[in-house]
Short mmCIF file of C-alpha atoms and ligand atoms in Angstrom, two decimals:
data_model
loop_
_atom_site.label_atom_id
_atom_site.label_comp_id
_atom_site.label_asym_id
_atom_site.label_seq_id
_atom_site.Cartn_x
_atom_site.Cartn_y
_atom_site.Cartn_z
CA UNK A 1 -10.22 26.01 13.25
CA UNK A 2 -7.10 25.04 10.75
CA UNK A 3 -5.92 21.95 10.05
CA UNK A 4 -2.49 21.28 9.03
CA UNK A 5 -1.62 17.95 7.39
CA UNK A 6 1.99 16.50 6.85
CA UNK A 7 2.25 14.58 3.54
CA UNK A 8 0.39 14.64 0.85
CA UNK A 9 0.38 11.05 -0.41
CA UNK A 10 -2.87 9.90 -1.34
CA UNK A 11 -4.45 9.79 2.92
CA UNK A 12 -3.04 14.07 2.84
CA UNK A 13 -4.68 14.65 0.20
CA UNK A 14 -7.69 12.92 0.81
CA UNK A 15 -7.89 13.81 3.93
CA UNK A 16 -8.05 18.12 2.64
CA UNK A 17 -10.57 17.50 0.30
CA UNK A 18 -13.03 15.27 2.36
CA UNK A 19 -12.27 18.03 4.98
CA UNK A 20 -14.16 20.40 3.67
CA UNK A 21 -16.37 18.48 1.95
CA UNK A 22 -17.44 17.71 5.35
CA UNK A 23 -17.88 22.29 5.66
CA UNK A 24 -14.66 22.77 7.46
CA UNK A 25 -14.11 26.24 6.84
CA UNK A 26 -10.48 27.74 8.28
CA UNK A 27 -7.08 26.75 6.45
CA UNK A 28 -5.37 23.99 5.55
CA UNK A 29 -1.84 23.51 5.56
CA UNK A 30 -0.75 20.43 3.18
CA UNK A 31 3.19 20.03 4.41
CA UNK A 32 4.70 17.95 1.77
CA UNK A 33 8.57 17.05 1.47
CA UNK A 34 8.04 16.05 -2.66
CA UNK A 35 8.87 19.18 -5.22
CA UNK A 36 6.31 17.31 -7.37
CA UNK A 37 2.76 17.96 -7.29
CA UNK A 38 0.93 15.07 -5.39
CA UNK A 39 0.59 11.85 -7.13
CA UNK A 40 -0.41 8.16 -7.79
CA UNK A 41 2.48 5.01 -6.31
CA UNK A 42 -0.06 2.23 -7.60
CA UNK A 43 1.33 2.44 -11.68
CA UNK A 44 4.69 3.13 -10.27
CA UNK A 45 5.99 -0.38 -10.03
CA UNK A 46 2.86 -0.61 -13.01
CA UNK A 47 2.74 0.34 -16.40
CA UNK A 48 4.36 3.64 -15.17
CA UNK A 49 7.54 1.99 -14.99
CA UNK A 50 7.55 -0.06 -18.19
CA UNK A 51 5.29 2.74 -20.23
CA UNK A 52 7.58 5.38 -18.86
CA UNK A 53 4.72 7.90 -18.05
CA UNK A 54 5.02 10.83 -15.72
CA UNK A 55 3.32 10.43 -12.63
CA UNK A 56 -0.68 10.66 -12.19
CA UNK A 57 -1.42 13.86 -9.92
CA UNK A 58 -4.04 12.37 -6.98
CA UNK A 59 -5.13 16.30 -8.04
CA UNK A 60 -4.52 17.83 -10.83
CA UNK A 61 -3.16 21.74 -10.43
CA UNK A 62 -5.76 24.45 -10.45
CA UNK A 63 -7.58 21.66 -7.35
CA UNK A 64 -6.06 22.66 -4.41
CA UNK A 65 -5.70 27.09 -4.51
CA UNK A 66 -10.28 26.25 -5.67
CA UNK A 67 -10.26 24.55 -2.65
CA UNK A 68 -8.22 26.88 -0.48
CA UNK A 69 -5.93 24.43 0.52
CA UNK A 70 -3.10 25.58 1.34
CA UNK A 71 -0.06 23.31 -1.18
CA UNK A 72 3.63 23.50 -0.02
CA UNK A 73 5.33 21.48 -1.46
CA UNK A 74 9.13 21.02 -0.85
CA UNK A 75 8.90 21.53 2.30
CA UNK A 76 9.79 19.37 5.51
CA UNK A 77 8.26 18.15 9.26
CA UNK A 78 11.03 18.11 10.46
CA UNK A 79 9.00 18.46 14.96
CA UNK A 80 6.49 18.82 16.46
CA UNK A 81 4.51 20.00 19.76
CA UNK A 82 1.96 18.94 20.97
CA UNK A 83 1.73 21.46 23.55
CA UNK A 84 2.59 24.41 21.43
CA UNK A 85 -0.01 22.82 18.73
CA UNK A 86 3.42 24.36 16.25
CA UNK A 87 4.30 22.06 13.30
CA UNK A 88 8.52 22.87 12.64
CA UNK A 89 9.14 22.82 9.09
CA UNK A 90 11.92 24.03 6.99
CA UNK A 91 11.28 26.93 5.99
CA UNK A 92 9.64 27.85 9.54
CA UNK A 93 6.96 26.84 12.10
CA UNK A 94 3.05 25.92 11.46
CA UNK A 95 -0.12 26.54 14.32
CA UNK A 96 -2.62 24.31 14.37
CA UNK A 97 -5.17 23.52 15.48
CA UNK A 98 -6.01 20.10 14.36
CA UNK A 99 -3.33 17.81 13.23
CA UNK A 100 -3.36 14.84 10.70
CA UNK A 101 0.24 12.60 10.60
CA UNK A 102 0.05 11.31 6.96
CA UNK A 103 3.69 10.98 6.17
CA UNK A 104 3.06 7.02 4.64
CA UNK A 105 6.34 5.54 5.41
CA UNK A 106 10.00 5.00 3.50
CA UNK A 107 11.04 2.04 2.07
CA UNK A 108 12.77 -0.28 4.36
CA UNK A 109 16.56 -0.92 3.13
CA UNK A 110 19.15 -3.63 2.47
CA UNK A 111 21.03 -3.96 5.95
CA UNK A 112 24.02 -6.34 5.15
CA UNK A 113 26.68 -5.39 3.13
CA UNK A 114 26.65 -3.42 -0.48
CA UNK A 115 23.39 -2.35 0.47
CA UNK A 116 25.37 1.51 -0.93
CA UNK A 117 26.38 0.43 -4.33
CA UNK A 118 25.85 1.63 -7.84
CA UNK A 119 22.85 -0.03 -9.65
CA UNK A 120 20.13 -1.13 -6.07
CA UNK A 121 17.78 0.58 -6.27
CA UNK A 122 14.21 0.64 -4.27
CA UNK A 123 10.78 1.66 -5.23
CA UNK A 124 9.05 3.87 -3.43
CA UNK A 125 8.20 7.25 -5.05
CA UNK A 126 8.41 7.97 -8.94
CA UNK A 127 12.10 9.47 -8.11
CA UNK A 128 12.48 6.17 -7.31
CA UNK A 129 10.50 5.29 -10.53
CA UNK A 130 12.43 6.88 -12.53
CA UNK A 131 15.77 5.58 -11.85
CA UNK A 132 14.76 2.72 -12.91
CA UNK A 133 13.05 3.04 -15.89
CA UNK A 134 16.42 4.18 -17.10
CA UNK A 135 18.56 1.71 -14.93
CA UNK A 136 16.09 -1.58 -16.98
CA UNK A 137 17.52 0.58 -20.10
CA UNK A 138 20.53 -0.86 -19.87
CA UNK A 139 20.35 -3.76 -17.26
CA UNK A 140 20.02 -7.00 -18.33
CA UNK A 141 20.43 -8.87 -14.93
CA UNK A 142 18.11 -7.63 -12.72
CA UNK A 143 17.77 -9.23 -8.73
CA UNK A 144 14.63 -8.56 -6.47
CA UNK A 145 14.89 -9.06 -3.26
CA UNK A 146 12.06 -9.11 -1.22
CA UNK A 147 9.19 -11.21 -2.11
CA UNK A 148 5.95 -8.75 -1.42
CA UNK A 149 3.74 -6.94 -4.34
CA UNK A 150 5.93 -4.55 -5.08
CA UNK A 151 8.80 -6.46 -5.87
CA UNK A 152 7.08 -9.20 -7.90
CA UNK A 153 5.16 -6.08 -9.88
CA UNK A 154 8.51 -4.85 -11.07
CA UNK A 155 10.33 -8.65 -11.74
CA UNK A 156 6.89 -8.77 -14.39
CA UNK A 157 7.48 -6.04 -15.86
CA UNK A 158 11.06 -6.66 -16.24
CA UNK A 159 10.53 -10.15 -17.04
CA UNK A 160 7.84 -8.84 -19.54
CA UNK A 161 11.27 -6.39 -21.33
CA UNK A 162 13.78 -9.46 -21.81
CA UNK A 163 15.45 -9.13 -18.75
CA UNK A 164 16.92 -12.14 -17.27
CA UNK A 165 14.96 -12.21 -13.31
CA UNK A 166 15.18 -14.22 -10.56
CA UNK A 167 13.24 -13.34 -7.33
CA UNK A 168 14.32 -13.83 -3.65
CA UNK A 169 13.33 -14.45 -0.59
CA UNK A 170 13.77 -15.89 3.30
CA UNK A 171 10.07 -17.05 3.03
CA UNK A 172 9.32 -20.90 0.96
CA UNK A 173 7.11 -19.35 -1.21
CA UNK A 174 5.90 -15.25 -2.31
CA UNK A 175 3.30 -13.35 -0.71
CA UNK A 176 3.36 -15.62 2.18
CA UNK A 177 1.34 -13.05 4.16
CA UNK A 178 -0.86 -11.77 2.18
CA UNK A 179 -2.41 -14.44 0.05
CA UNK A 180 -3.74 -17.69 -0.08
CA UNK A 181 -1.95 -20.66 -1.01
CA UNK A 182 -3.52 -20.83 -4.62
CA UNK A 183 -3.40 -17.20 -4.79
CA UNK A 184 0.30 -17.35 -4.98
CA UNK A 185 0.75 -20.35 -6.83
CA UNK A 186 -1.34 -18.38 -9.47
CA UNK A 187 0.80 -15.14 -9.58
CA UNK A 188 3.81 -17.29 -9.23
CA UNK A 189 3.41 -19.32 -11.97
CA UNK A 190 2.81 -16.02 -14.07
CA UNK A 191 5.91 -15.46 -13.34
CA UNK A 192 7.80 -17.93 -14.35
CA UNK A 193 5.73 -17.47 -17.80
CA UNK A 194 6.99 -14.34 -18.08
CA UNK A 195 10.59 -15.72 -17.31
CA UNK A 196 11.05 -15.21 -13.98
CA UNK A 197 12.83 -17.06 -11.68
CA UNK A 198 11.83 -18.04 -8.03
CA UNK A 199 15.06 -18.53 -5.75
CA UNK A 200 12.62 -18.71 -2.61
CA UNK A 201 13.87 -19.88 1.17
CA UNK A 202 17.08 -18.49 0.99
CA UNK A 203 17.79 -15.46 2.42
CA UNK A 204 19.98 -12.32 0.70
CA UNK A 205 22.59 -12.07 2.65
CA UNK A 206 25.37 -9.78 0.65
CA UNK A 207 25.39 -7.39 -2.15
CA UNK A 208 29.37 -8.00 -4.41
CA UNK A 209 30.35 -5.43 -6.08
CA UNK A 210 32.20 -5.36 -9.17
CA UNK A 211 36.00 -4.93 -10.35
CA UNK A 212 35.73 -1.22 -9.97
CA UNK A 213 34.01 -2.55 -6.27
CA UNK A 214 31.44 0.78 -7.05
CA UNK A 215 28.16 -1.50 -8.37
CA UNK A 216 26.83 -4.26 -8.21
CA UNK A 217 27.52 -7.24 -9.42
CA UNK A 218 25.56 -9.97 -7.75
CA UNK A 219 23.55 -11.77 -4.33
CA UNK A 220 24.76 -13.73 -2.23
CA UNK A 221 22.42 -15.98 -0.94
CA UNK A 222 22.39 -17.45 2.77
CA UNK A 223 22.88 -21.40 0.76
CA UNK A 224 26.25 -19.35 -0.52
CA UNK A 225 25.30 -19.17 -3.99
CA UNK A 226 25.63 -16.27 -5.53
CA UNK A 227 22.54 -14.32 -8.82
CA UNK A 228 24.52 -12.61 -10.88
CA UNK A 229 22.81 -8.98 -11.30
CA UNK A 230 23.24 -5.07 -12.54
CA UNK A 231 20.63 -4.78 -11.24
CA UNK A 232 18.98 -5.05 -7.74
CA UNK A 233 15.37 -3.22 -6.19
CA UNK A 234 14.94 -4.10 -2.32
CA UNK A 235 11.76 -5.02 -1.70
CA UNK A 236 11.48 -6.45 1.10
CA UNK A 237 8.81 -3.66 3.01
CA UNK A 238 8.48 -0.86 4.62
CA UNK A 239 10.95 1.24 7.40
CA UNK A 240 10.00 3.11 10.55
CA UNK A 241 6.76 5.65 9.37
CA UNK A 242 6.50 6.42 12.84
CA UNK A 243 9.54 7.72 12.87
CA UNK A 244 8.44 11.63 12.57
CA UNK A 245 5.56 11.85 15.78
CA UNK A 246 8.33 9.05 18.21
CA UNK A 247 10.53 12.21 18.20
CA UNK A 248 7.21 14.30 19.39
CA UNK A 249 7.39 11.95 22.41
CA UNK A 250 5.26 9.06 20.73
CA UNK A 251 5.42 5.73 21.35
CA UNK A 252 6.98 3.02 18.91
CA UNK A 253 8.44 4.60 15.52
CA UNK A 254 7.36 0.78 13.79
CA UNK A 255 3.45 2.94 12.90
CA UNK A 256 1.70 5.91 15.56
CA UNK A 257 -1.09 4.31 17.39
CA UNK A 258 -4.98 5.35 17.50
CA UNK A 259 -8.03 5.16 18.54
CA UNK A 260 -11.11 3.38 16.01
CA UNK A 261 -11.71 7.93 14.92
CA UNK A 262 -7.04 7.96 14.16
CA UNK A 263 -6.74 10.26 17.11
CA UNK A 264 -3.69 9.50 18.75
CA UNK A 265 -2.63 9.92 21.99
CA UNK A 266 -2.08 13.63 21.67
CA UNK A 267 -5.28 16.02 21.91
CA UNK A 268 -5.59 17.02 18.66
CA UNK A 269 -3.04 14.77 16.64
CA UNK A 270 -4.94 12.29 14.63
CA UNK A 271 -2.59 9.90 12.11
CA UNK A 272 -3.96 8.42 9.08
CA UNK A 273 -3.07 6.08 6.11
CA UNK A 274 0.11 4.20 5.64
CA UNK A 275 1.67 5.43 8.97
CA UNK A 276 -1.68 4.07 11.41
CA UNK A 277 -1.74 1.31 13.31
CA UNK A 278 -5.31 0.90 14.10
CA UNK A 279 -7.85 -1.00 16.14
CA UNK A 280 -9.25 -3.44 13.28
CA UNK A 281 -13.72 -2.84 12.75
CA UNK A 282 -13.69 -7.03 13.14
CA UNK A 283 -11.10 -8.13 15.59
CA UNK A 284 -10.22 -4.65 17.06
CA UNK A 285 -6.58 -6.19 17.02
CA UNK A 286 -4.38 -3.74 15.92
CA UNK A 287 -3.09 -3.77 12.65
CA UNK A 288 -1.58 -1.27 9.97
CA UNK A 289 -2.87 -1.54 6.85
CA UNK A 290 -0.60 -0.53 3.10
CA UNK A 291 -3.43 0.44 0.49
CA UNK A 292 -4.99 2.53 -1.31
CA UNK A 293 -7.69 2.43 -0.70
CA UNK A 294 -7.24 2.93 3.65
CA UNK A 295 -5.32 6.03 3.26
CA UNK A 296 -8.36 7.48 1.17
CA UNK A 297 -10.98 6.02 3.74
CA UNK A 298 -8.62 6.24 6.78
CA UNK A 299 -9.19 9.90 5.28
CA UNK A 300 -12.75 10.18 5.04
CA UNK A 301 -13.37 8.72 8.42
CA UNK A 302 -10.41 11.37 10.02
CA UNK A 303 -12.48 14.26 8.25
CA UNK A 304 -15.66 13.41 9.06
CA UNK A 305 -14.06 12.99 13.58
CA UNK A 306 -12.53 16.91 12.33
CA UNK A 307 -15.71 18.52 11.96
CA UNK A 308 -17.96 16.51 14.68
CA UNK A 309 -19.28 13.64 12.82
CA UNK A 310 -17.36 10.96 13.49
CA UNK A 311 -18.06 7.43 13.69
CA UNK A 312 -15.62 4.84 14.08
CA UNK A 313 -14.30 3.55 11.35
CA UNK A 314 -15.22 -0.37 9.86
CA UNK A 315 -14.27 0.27 6.36
CA UNK A 316 -13.93 -3.22 4.81
CA UNK A 317 -10.02 -3.15 3.10
CA UNK A 318 -9.03 -4.46 0.07
CA UNK A 319 -6.15 -4.51 -3.25
CA UNK A 320 -5.54 -4.90 -6.88
CA UNK A 321 -1.76 -5.96 -7.81
CA UNK A 322 -1.46 -6.03 -10.94
CA UNK A 323 1.92 -8.77 -12.40
CA UNK A 324 1.86 -9.17 -16.49
CA UNK A 325 -1.02 -10.13 -17.65
CA UNK A 326 -2.97 -10.98 -14.12
CA UNK A 327 -4.56 -8.56 -12.15
CA UNK A 328 -5.40 -9.59 -8.97
CA UNK A 329 -8.35 -8.09 -6.74
CA UNK A 330 -8.71 -9.23 -2.53
CA UNK A 331 -11.91 -7.99 -0.87
CA UNK A 332 -10.89 -8.16 3.55
CA UNK A 333 -7.30 -10.24 4.24
CA UNK A 334 -6.75 -13.55 4.22
CA UNK A 335 -5.69 -15.02 8.34
CA UNK A 336 -3.15 -17.53 7.67
CA UNK A 337 -4.72 -21.42 8.55
CA UNK A 338 -8.72 -19.98 6.77
CA UNK A 339 -10.55 -22.81 5.21
CA UNK A 340 -10.29 -21.68 0.71
CA UNK A 341 -12.79 -22.88 -1.00
CA UNK A 342 -12.09 -22.12 -4.97
CA UNK A 343 -14.12 -21.12 -7.34
CA UNK A 344 -13.04 -20.70 -10.70
CA UNK A 345 -9.93 -22.78 -12.56
CA UNK A 346 -6.47 -21.96 -10.42
CA UNK A 347 -4.80 -22.02 -13.63
CA UNK A 348 -6.76 -19.24 -15.23
CA UNK A 349 -9.99 -17.37 -13.91
CA UNK A 350 -10.55 -17.90 -10.27
CA UNK A 351 -11.45 -17.03 -7.01
CA UNK A 352 -10.44 -17.60 -3.06
CA UNK A 353 -12.86 -17.56 -0.28
CA UNK A 354 -11.74 -18.38 2.73
CA UNK A 355 -13.82 -19.40 5.47
CA UNK A 356 -13.39 -18.51 9.86
CA UNK A 357 -16.15 -20.52 10.84
CA UNK A 358 -19.16 -20.00 8.83
CA UNK A 359 -18.23 -16.28 8.40
CA UNK A 360 -16.10 -16.03 4.78
CA UNK A 361 -13.64 -13.96 6.30
CA UNK A 362 -11.90 -12.78 2.22
CA UNK A 363 -11.81 -12.77 -1.05
CA UNK A 364 -8.95 -13.11 -3.91
CA UNK A 365 -10.41 -12.83 -7.59
CA UNK A 366 -7.90 -13.28 -10.78
CA UNK A 367 -8.85 -11.95 -13.73
CA UNK A 368 -12.40 -12.44 -11.88
CA UNK A 369 -13.74 -8.99 -11.40
CA UNK A 370 -17.59 -10.15 -10.48
CA UNK A 371 -16.06 -12.00 -8.38
CA UNK A 372 -14.42 -9.78 -6.72
CA UNK A 373 -17.21 -7.30 -6.39
CA UNK A 374 -19.64 -9.42 -5.01
CA UNK A 375 -16.62 -10.48 -2.61
CA UNK A 376 -16.68 -6.90 -0.94
CA UNK A 377 -20.35 -6.87 -0.76
CA UNK A 378 -20.61 -10.03 0.74
CA UNK A 379 -17.34 -9.21 3.69
CA UNK A 380 -19.00 -5.30 3.99
CA UNK A 381 -21.97 -7.16 4.99
CA UNK A 382 -20.00 -9.53 7.63
CA UNK A 383 -20.20 -12.34 5.47
CA UNK A 384 -22.07 -14.51 6.88
CA UNK A 385 -24.76 -16.55 4.68
CA UNK A 386 -23.10 -17.29 1.72
CA UNK A 387 -22.25 -21.60 2.34
CA UNK A 388 -18.60 -23.45 0.88
CA UNK A 389 -21.39 -24.89 -1.32
CA UNK A 390 -21.81 -22.18 -3.04
CA UNK A 391 -18.99 -20.59 -2.75
CA UNK A 392 -18.21 -23.06 -4.58
CA UNK A 393 -20.66 -23.49 -7.84
CA UNK A 394 -18.87 -21.69 -10.56
CA UNK A 395 -23.16 -21.55 -11.54
CA UNK A 396 -24.50 -19.81 -8.54
CA UNK A 397 -25.60 -16.37 -8.77
CA UNK A 398 -22.97 -14.99 -6.28
CA UNK A 399 -24.72 -11.26 -7.85
CA UNK A 400 -27.77 -11.34 -7.17
CA UNK A 401 -26.71 -13.36 -3.60
CA UNK A 402 -24.81 -10.05 -2.48
CA UNK A 403 -27.15 -7.75 -3.96
CA UNK A 404 -30.42 -9.53 -2.17
CA UNK A 405 -28.14 -9.24 0.79
CA UNK A 406 -27.78 -5.13 0.69
CA UNK A 407 -30.99 -4.65 -0.66
CA UNK A 408 -33.10 -2.43 2.30
CA UNK A 409 -35.00 -4.38 4.57
CA UNK A 410 -38.85 -3.93 3.10
P1 FAD B 1 2.55 7.82 0.44
O1 FAD B 1 1.03 8.02 0.09
O2 FAD B 1 3.53 6.97 0.87
O3 FAD B 1 2.51 9.44 1.51
C1 FAD B 1 3.07 10.62 2.08
C2 FAD B 1 3.65 11.38 2.18
O4 FAD B 1 4.64 12.22 2.33
C3 FAD B 1 4.83 11.50 0.35
O5 FAD B 1 4.11 12.52 -0.40
C4 FAD B 1 5.76 11.79 1.13
O6 FAD B 1 7.55 12.38 0.77
C5 FAD B 1 5.25 13.01 2.42
N1 FAD B 1 6.33 12.90 4.53
C6 FAD B 1 7.23 12.14 4.50
N2 FAD B 1 7.73 12.97 5.33
C7 FAD B 1 6.99 13.70 5.32
C8 FAD B 1 8.18 14.51 6.38
N3 FAD B 1 8.74 14.63 7.11
N4 FAD B 1 7.67 16.26 5.62
C9 FAD B 1 6.74 15.94 4.81
N5 FAD B 1 6.47 15.20 3.69
C10 FAD B 1 7.08 14.69 4.63
N6 FAD B 1 -1.77 -0.35 -2.95
C11 FAD B 1 -2.67 -0.45 -2.68
O7 FAD B 1 -4.13 -0.68 -3.06
N7 FAD B 1 -2.99 -1.33 -4.62
C12 FAD B 1 -1.91 -1.12 -4.61
O8 FAD B 1 -1.27 -1.80 -7.12
C13 FAD B 1 -0.60 -0.21 -4.77
N8 FAD B 1 1.05 -0.74 -5.42
C14 FAD B 1 2.20 0.79 -4.48
C15 FAD B 1 2.98 0.19 -5.37
C16 FAD B 1 4.21 1.10 -5.28
C17 FAD B 1 4.98 1.61 -5.50
C18 FAD B 1 3.98 1.91 -3.72
C19 FAD B 1 5.17 2.36 -3.59
C20 FAD B 1 2.54 1.26 -2.89
C21 FAD B 1 1.82 0.65 -4.02
N9 FAD B 1 0.67 0.27 -3.41
C22 FAD B 1 -0.60 -0.14 -3.54
C23 FAD B 1 0.57 1.39 -2.20
C24 FAD B 1 -0.40 2.86 -1.86
O9 FAD B 1 0.14 3.33 -2.38
C25 FAD B 1 -0.30 3.51 -0.31
O10 FAD B 1 -0.62 2.60 0.69
C26 FAD B 1 -0.36 4.49 -0.02
O11 FAD B 1 0.68 5.09 -0.50
C27 FAD B 1 0.01 4.88 0.97
O12 FAD B 1 -1.18 6.13 1.13
P2 FAD B 1 0.32 7.47 2.39
O13 FAD B 1 -1.11 9.14 2.08
O14 FAD B 1 -0.34 6.92 3.91
O15 FAD B 1 0.96 7.46 2.77
#
């Protein structure tokens, strides 16, 4: 069986690895438009940006040949003929029995006036990070558009380097859709402790040019305020992840819809990682998750499915972010309007347990790795059994409780 994987990011490389682990013996072709050896994205907005490191490879250079994985760097997939089971790339045509779409996503650009000015950056790829590292050498005032994880991580790095940093966003608080209020409040105060300013509740409407008309000099907000800036980082999510598949006749460009084994509507075509819109194992709602955990676990799931040992995806989502000295780890996904229980000191080390009825839905931990590991086990086990009182009590043996739940019945 010949498998073609489009995109050699976290999901695509793991898919190649897991296909071999599952004993798939035919040709495995990994097509990647970037020229760099496939690399890890999380450090690009964290220590990789601060330290000027080369991107960290996902696998060593020899790994691909050792596993007989044909890595084609600098080759872009341009189209898919699902009837003929062929991919058209910038270098020719590749036939497949099974196709795995793992093309991730691109950073969503700012759509107002001035988006193309010099000094306006995205942060998705190693070359974005390299350009930003250079810009950090000379810039003095940075504005971050968007209060999501990547923008906030960048803000922490830039503020720690002594830049004057302002984060702007339409929403009234940071991480509005992805973190509970206590966690967002602690991360916001962490940024302020680093010297960053948060200008929330007013959307940026225009990037203003300097006297040359070529470089950015400021960001105008809806409120009329003009924030001076010689560096602007746009962190407002991702753009049209599914356009390649949409061009091949798949549904909407906002992602590729798949079933619980990541199969698309087209025979022999699957989609994983950031690109996939899949049924949540919890309630069947169609969701997309952008995380290293999901990229890896969806790849493992699809490899088992291709090898004929498929089972519905049931991975527990987990995620991390590093902002200055604060490390956040999450297990599960916190929904709106949940009952929140705080364990520990919300100004220092703590975790937030989100309950929906009697079920523990998610655990977010700041500087509390033991809570995170126990929380992951509890959420994975279905979230039943733990009471709010136990969660809130720092003396309660959470680890032992989680171990008890996971222990096999005797
Ligand atoms: P990608 O990793 O984006 O890989 C897709 C690949 O496909 C790319 O290499 C791209 O070049 C290639 N490609 C696209 N189109 C084509 C085409 N037409 N032809 C050929 N190749 C193509 N997650 C966490 O869990 N924790 C973190 O701390 C964290 N930090 C992050 C920091 C940054 C700066 C970024 C950008 C992301 C971060 N993430 C983090 C998210 C995580 O990196 C992504 O969820 C993950 O990379 C998704 O993997 P993927 O393989 O689906 O997509």
